[in-house]
Amino acid sequence: SRLMALLQTPPEGTSKTDWLLQRAQASLLSGKARPGIADVEAAFSGDPGIGLDRYEDALAILFDLQTIGRHAEAEGFFSRLQKLKLNAQQRRELWFWRAESAKALKKPEDAAMMYLRSATALGPFAMDPWAQTARFNAAESLEEAGLLLDAKNLYTALLSVTDEPGRAALLRYKLQQIKIKSSNR
């Protein structure tokens, strides 16, 4: 990462944006968050900047930001990626990863909203495994925010569609916990 930081121009055959993303990743993984974040910012702001052609590369670096606990910065870059013309699956994934950062930033209501947007990105009644996971995480976030009735409704809906005994047991446990919390209010 020290060597890469010294090189201000990209190697021959590498675009400036690709080079900035590579430098950012090397910096982040070597424990140098500030220069890594600066390179991510430059990649997003540059010409041509981050487009659909570099979406997956940018996403990988934002995961690195989350891994090192820089959720506020990751969330800012995720919201900028959201402005691209993404397909429904990409929007779905992006909402989920944004929710993960909101959850880490102790913003449970924001996290719940983003998880629900992820769950419903392919349709309001989607209940495939991704949608179920997003709904479950939304319910946990709602529970953390004290919105127990909303959390209960989500857990109940999930219980009605699950076929897995272990998952059903977990959902019944969560519903029992909400019942206890509600009676202690």
GROMACS .gro file of C-alpha atoms in nm:
model
  185
    1SER     CA    1   0.000   0.000   0.000
    2ARG     CA    2   0.294   0.236   0.065
    3LEU     CA    3   0.426   0.177  -0.287
    4MET     CA    4   0.083   0.226  -0.442
    5ALA     CA    5   0.036   0.550  -0.247
    6LEU     CA    6   0.354   0.689  -0.404
    7LEU     CA    7   0.226   0.628  -0.756
    8GLN     CA    8  -0.001   0.915  -0.851
    9THR     CA    9  -0.071   0.809  -1.208
   10PRO     CA   10  -0.224   0.477  -1.303
   11PRO     CA   11  -0.009   0.212  -1.465
   12GLU     CA   12  -0.032   0.188  -1.842
   13GLY     CA   13  -0.353   0.019  -1.953
   14THR     CA   14  -0.537   0.098  -1.628
   15SER     CA   15  -0.801   0.370  -1.606
   16LYS     CA   16  -0.776   0.630  -1.334
   17THR     CA   17  -1.096   0.508  -1.171
   18ASP     CA   18  -0.978   0.146  -1.167
   19TRP     CA   19  -0.645   0.257  -1.023
   20LEU     CA   20  -0.812   0.460  -0.749
   21LEU     CA   21  -1.030   0.162  -0.656
   22GLN     CA   22  -0.727  -0.068  -0.644
   23ARG     CA   23  -0.534   0.180  -0.428
   24ALA     CA   24  -0.835   0.227  -0.203
   25GLN     CA   25  -0.868  -0.144  -0.147
   26ALA     CA   26  -0.497  -0.185  -0.074
   27SER     CA   27  -0.510   0.104   0.174
   28LEU     CA   28  -0.822  -0.021   0.350
   29LEU     CA   29  -0.694  -0.377   0.382
   30SER     CA   30  -0.360  -0.256   0.519
   31GLY     CA   31  -0.526  -0.050   0.791
   32LYS     CA   32  -0.498   0.292   0.629
   33ALA     CA   33  -0.859   0.402   0.622
   34ARG     CA   34  -0.814   0.773   0.550
   35PRO     CA   35  -0.619   0.741   0.225
   36GLY     CA   36  -0.846   0.453   0.122
   37ILE     CA   37  -1.158   0.659   0.177
   38ALA     CA   38  -0.999   0.953  -0.007
   39ASP     CA   39  -0.932   0.727  -0.307
   40VAL     CA   40  -1.290   0.594  -0.301
   41GLU     CA   41  -1.416   0.954  -0.296
   42ALA     CA   42  -1.188   1.042  -0.587
   43ALA     CA   43  -1.310   0.736  -0.780
   44PHE     CA   44  -1.674   0.836  -0.726
   45SER     CA   45  -1.607   1.200  -0.813
   46GLY     CA   46  -1.369   1.149  -1.104
   47ASP     CA   47  -1.425   1.140  -1.474
   48PRO     CA   48  -1.589   0.907  -1.568
   49GLY     CA   49  -1.636   0.802  -1.206
   50ILE     CA   50  -1.826   0.499  -1.084
   51GLY     CA   51  -2.081   0.368  -1.330
   52LEU     CA   52  -2.257   0.039  -1.385
   53ASP     CA   53  -1.939  -0.097  -1.541
   54ARG     CA   54  -1.760  -0.060  -1.206
   55TYR     CA   55  -2.054  -0.131  -0.976
   56GLU     CA   56  -1.927  -0.470  -0.853
   57ASP     CA   57  -1.574  -0.336  -0.790
   58ALA     CA   58  -1.711  -0.041  -0.596
   59LEU     CA   59  -1.944  -0.267  -0.398
   60ALA     CA   60  -1.651  -0.489  -0.293
   61ILE     CA   61  -1.466  -0.186  -0.156
   62LEU     CA   62  -1.774  -0.069   0.031
   63PHE     CA   63  -1.791  -0.413   0.193
   64ASP     CA   64  -1.430  -0.354   0.300
   65LEU     CA   65  -1.537  -0.024   0.459
   66GLN     CA   66  -1.811  -0.208   0.648
   67THR     CA   67  -1.565  -0.476   0.756
   68ILE     CA   68  -1.335  -0.218   0.914
   69GLY     CA   69  -1.631  -0.050   1.085
   70ARG     CA   70  -1.650   0.262   0.867
   71HIS     CA   71  -2.026   0.235   0.823
   72ALA     CA   72  -2.098   0.607   0.794
   73GLU     CA   73  -1.862   0.638   0.499
   74ALA     CA   74  -1.993   0.315   0.346
   75GLU     CA   75  -2.352   0.438   0.376
   76GLY     CA   76  -2.264   0.762   0.198
   77PHE     CA   77  -2.108   0.573  -0.091
   78PHE     CA   78  -2.392   0.318  -0.100
   79SER     CA   79  -2.643   0.601  -0.140
   80ARG     CA   80  -2.437   0.734  -0.431
   81LEU     CA   81  -2.435   0.390  -0.596
   82GLN     CA   82  -2.813   0.384  -0.555
   83LYS     CA   83  -2.835   0.669  -0.807
   84LEU     CA   84  -2.711   0.440  -1.086
   85LYS     CA   85  -2.961   0.271  -1.317
   86LEU     CA   86  -2.956  -0.057  -1.128
   87ASN     CA   87  -3.162  -0.363  -1.206
   88ALA     CA   88  -3.410  -0.487  -0.946
   89GLN     CA   89  -3.169  -0.746  -0.803
   90GLN     CA   90  -2.892  -0.488  -0.763
   91ARG     CA   91  -3.134  -0.246  -0.592
   92ARG     CA   92  -3.245  -0.525  -0.364
   93GLU     CA   93  -2.889  -0.607  -0.262
   94LEU     CA   94  -2.791  -0.244  -0.221
   95TRP     CA   95  -3.083  -0.174   0.011
   96PHE     CA   96  -2.980  -0.471   0.223
   97TRP     CA   97  -2.616  -0.361   0.256
   98ARG     CA   98  -2.723  -0.004   0.331
   99ALA     CA   99  -2.947  -0.145   0.604
  100GLU     CA  100  -2.651  -0.332   0.751
  101SER     CA  101  -2.464  -0.002   0.786
  102ALA     CA  102  -2.768   0.175   0.933
  103LYS     CA  103  -2.801  -0.106   1.185
  104ALA     CA  104  -2.433  -0.076   1.280
  105LEU     CA  105  -2.480   0.301   1.319
  106LYS     CA  106  -2.761   0.234   1.571
  107LYS     CA  107  -3.036   0.366   1.344
  108PRO     CA  108  -3.287   0.082   1.378
  109GLU     CA  109  -3.582   0.259   1.215
  110ASP     CA  110  -3.372   0.349   0.909
  111ALA     CA  111  -3.235  -0.004   0.899
  112ALA     CA  112  -3.586  -0.154   0.914
  113MET     CA  113  -3.705   0.065   0.627
  114MET     CA  114  -3.405  -0.032   0.414
  115TYR     CA  115  -3.442  -0.403   0.493
  116LEU     CA  116  -3.808  -0.382   0.391
  117ARG     CA  117  -3.716  -0.207   0.067
  118SER     CA  118  -3.474  -0.491   0.003
  119ALA     CA  119  -3.739  -0.751   0.081
  120THR     CA  120  -3.992  -0.594  -0.155
  121ALA     CA  121  -3.764  -0.480  -0.440
  122LEU     CA  122  -3.877  -0.772  -0.658
  123GLY     CA  123  -4.240  -0.740  -0.553
  124PRO     CA  124  -4.439  -0.655  -0.242
  125PHE     CA  125  -4.519  -1.017  -0.161
  126ALA     CA  126  -4.177  -1.171  -0.234
  127MET     CA  127  -4.095  -1.442   0.019
  128ASP     CA  128  -3.791  -1.608  -0.134
  129PRO     CA  129  -3.496  -1.672   0.103
  130TRP     CA  130  -3.346  -1.325   0.044
  131ALA     CA  131  -3.679  -1.153   0.114
  132GLN     CA  132  -3.734  -1.364   0.425
  133THR     CA  133  -3.389  -1.275   0.560
  134ALA     CA  134  -3.445  -0.906   0.489
  135ARG     CA  135  -3.789  -0.919   0.658
  136PHE     CA  136  -3.643  -1.098   0.960
  137ASN     CA  137  -3.369  -0.836   0.994
  138ALA     CA  138  -3.633  -0.563   0.955
  139ALA     CA  139  -3.835  -0.721   1.235
  140GLU     CA  140  -3.530  -0.729   1.462
  141SER     CA  141  -3.461  -0.363   1.385
  142LEU     CA  142  -3.823  -0.270   1.454
  143GLU     CA  143  -3.804  -0.460   1.781
  144GLU     CA  144  -3.487  -0.270   1.872
  145ALA     CA  145  -3.665   0.057   1.791
  146GLY     CA  146  -3.949  -0.039   2.025
  147LEU     CA  147  -4.200  -0.087   1.744
  148LEU     CA  148  -4.314  -0.419   1.882
  149LEU     CA  149  -4.646  -0.453   1.699
  150ASP     CA  150  -4.476  -0.400   1.363
  151ALA     CA  151  -4.204  -0.650   1.455
  152LYS     CA  152  -4.469  -0.899   1.568
  153ASN     CA  153  -4.654  -0.865   1.237
  154LEU     CA  154  -4.338  -0.938   1.040
  155TYR     CA  155  -4.240  -1.237   1.255
  156THR     CA  156  -4.596  -1.373   1.223
  157ALA     CA  157  -4.591  -1.335   0.844
  158LEU     CA  158  -4.255  -1.514   0.830
  159LEU     CA  159  -4.383  -1.794   1.052
  160SER     CA  160  -4.672  -1.851   0.814
  161VAL     CA  161  -4.440  -1.918   0.519
  162THR     CA  162  -4.148  -2.104   0.673
  163ASP     CA  163  -4.105  -2.476   0.623
  164GLU     CA  164  -3.786  -2.511   0.828
  165PRO     CA  165  -3.843  -2.635   1.185
  166GLY     CA  166  -3.541  -2.448   1.321
  167ARG     CA  167  -3.650  -2.120   1.168
  168ALA     CA  168  -4.007  -2.172   1.289
  169ALA     CA  169  -3.877  -2.231   1.643
  170LEU     CA  170  -3.672  -1.910   1.626
  171LEU     CA  171  -3.974  -1.713   1.504
  172ARG     CA  172  -4.195  -1.853   1.781
  173TYR     CA  173  -3.922  -1.755   2.031
  174LYS     CA  174  -3.909  -1.402   1.889
  175LEU     CA  175  -4.289  -1.375   1.913
  176GLN     CA  176  -4.276  -1.494   2.274
  177GLN     CA  177  -4.010  -1.232   2.353
  178ILE     CA  178  -4.231  -0.960   2.206
  179LYS     CA  179  -4.526  -1.082   2.411
  180ILE     CA  180  -4.313  -1.057   2.727
  181LYS     CA  181  -4.182  -0.711   2.634
  182SER     CA  182  -4.534  -0.591   2.554
  183SER     CA  183  -4.673  -0.711   2.887
  184ASN     CA  184  -4.395  -0.530   3.075
  185ARG     CA  185  -4.477  -0.191   2.927
   0.00000   0.00000   0.00000
